Amino acid sequence: MGRKKGQIAMEFFAYSAIFLLALMAISIGISLVERIELEGRNAAVAREKVMRVANVIALVGSGEEGFSYRMNLGSDINGIPYRVEIKEGVVHLTVLDGRNTTYPYPTYIGNIEKSGCISAQSGWYIIDVNKDLLISNNGKGVVLWQEC
């Protein structure tokens, strides 16, 4: 009789361990699916932002002299910081999430100048996403301006 009670106790612990391992596996699976979905949403938002900037630059570049557009980019993408870089013909948006994924998008092919406090690095104009960006047409091309 004592042997049967011991066997029952062992089986109970074995089944409990299997059940707990199954719950942990399900929990990890759900967590991974949620993370993948969040990364997909962040990528979609990043693509939408870079497309918006590129399209506004192209719109201003094709407009008349004096045409301008002010845009607020927003300081982050779902809590993740990012950087916008512009040069003739292309806009890059880099998500600074450790992997530094870059989303390039074609834009106005013509003269692009910087003004105000926009910095330049290796031919790229670096946009401060915490400030409004003013994009204007000066008759010779597009001027990017941010206040200091």
Coordinates of C-alpha atoms in Angstrom, one line a residue, residues 57-121:
I57 CA 9.8 67.3 -50.2
A58 CA 8.8 66.2 -53.7
L59 CA 5.6 68.3 -53.5
V60 CA 7.4 71.4 -52.4
G61 CA 10.1 70.8 -55.0
S62 CA 7.5 70.7 -57.8
G63 CA 5.6 73.7 -56.5
E64 CA 6.1 77.4 -57.2
E65 CA 8.7 79.6 -55.7
G66 CA 7.6 80.6 -52.1
F67 CA 5.6 77.4 -51.6
S68 CA 6.3 76.0 -48.2
Y69 CA 5.2 73.3 -45.8
R70 CA 5.7 72.9 -42.1
M71 CA 5.6 69.4 -40.6
N72 CA 6.0 68.0 -37.1
L73 CA 7.7 64.5 -37.3
G74 CA 7.1 63.4 -33.7
S75 CA 9.9 62.5 -31.4
D76 CA 9.6 58.7 -31.5
I77 CA 7.9 55.7 -33.0
N78 CA 6.0 53.9 -30.3
G79 CA 8.7 54.9 -27.7
I80 CA 11.6 54.1 -30.0
P81 CA 13.8 57.0 -31.1
Y82 CA 14.7 57.5 -34.8
R83 CA 16.7 59.7 -37.1
V84 CA 15.8 61.3 -40.5
E85 CA 18.5 62.0 -43.0
I86 CA 17.9 63.7 -46.4
K87 CA 20.0 64.3 -49.5
E88 CA 19.2 64.9 -53.1
G89 CA 16.9 62.1 -54.3
V90 CA 16.5 60.1 -51.1
V91 CA 15.2 60.3 -47.6
H92 CA 16.5 57.8 -44.9
L93 CA 14.7 57.0 -41.7
T94 CA 16.7 55.0 -39.2
V95 CA 15.0 53.4 -36.3
L96 CA 17.5 53.5 -33.3
D97 CA 16.3 50.2 -31.7
G98 CA 19.7 48.5 -31.4
R99 CA 19.5 47.0 -34.9
N100 CA 19.3 50.5 -36.5
T101 CA 17.0 49.4 -39.4
T102 CA 17.0 52.0 -42.2
Y103 CA 14.1 52.7 -44.5
P104 CA 15.1 54.6 -47.6
Y105 CA 12.6 56.3 -49.9
P106 CA 13.1 58.3 -53.1
T107 CA 12.2 61.9 -53.2
Y108 CA 12.8 65.2 -55.1
I109 CA 15.7 65.0 -57.5
G110 CA 17.0 68.5 -57.5
N111 CA 18.9 71.0 -55.4
I112 CA 18.3 70.6 -51.7
E113 CA 19.8 73.1 -49.3
K114 CA 19.8 73.3 -45.5
S115 CA 19.2 76.4 -43.4
G116 CA 18.9 77.2 -39.7
C117 CA 20.1 74.5 -37.3
I118 CA 20.1 71.5 -39.7
S119 CA 23.5 69.7 -39.5
A120 CA 25.2 68.0 -42.4
Q121 CA 27.3 64.8 -42.3

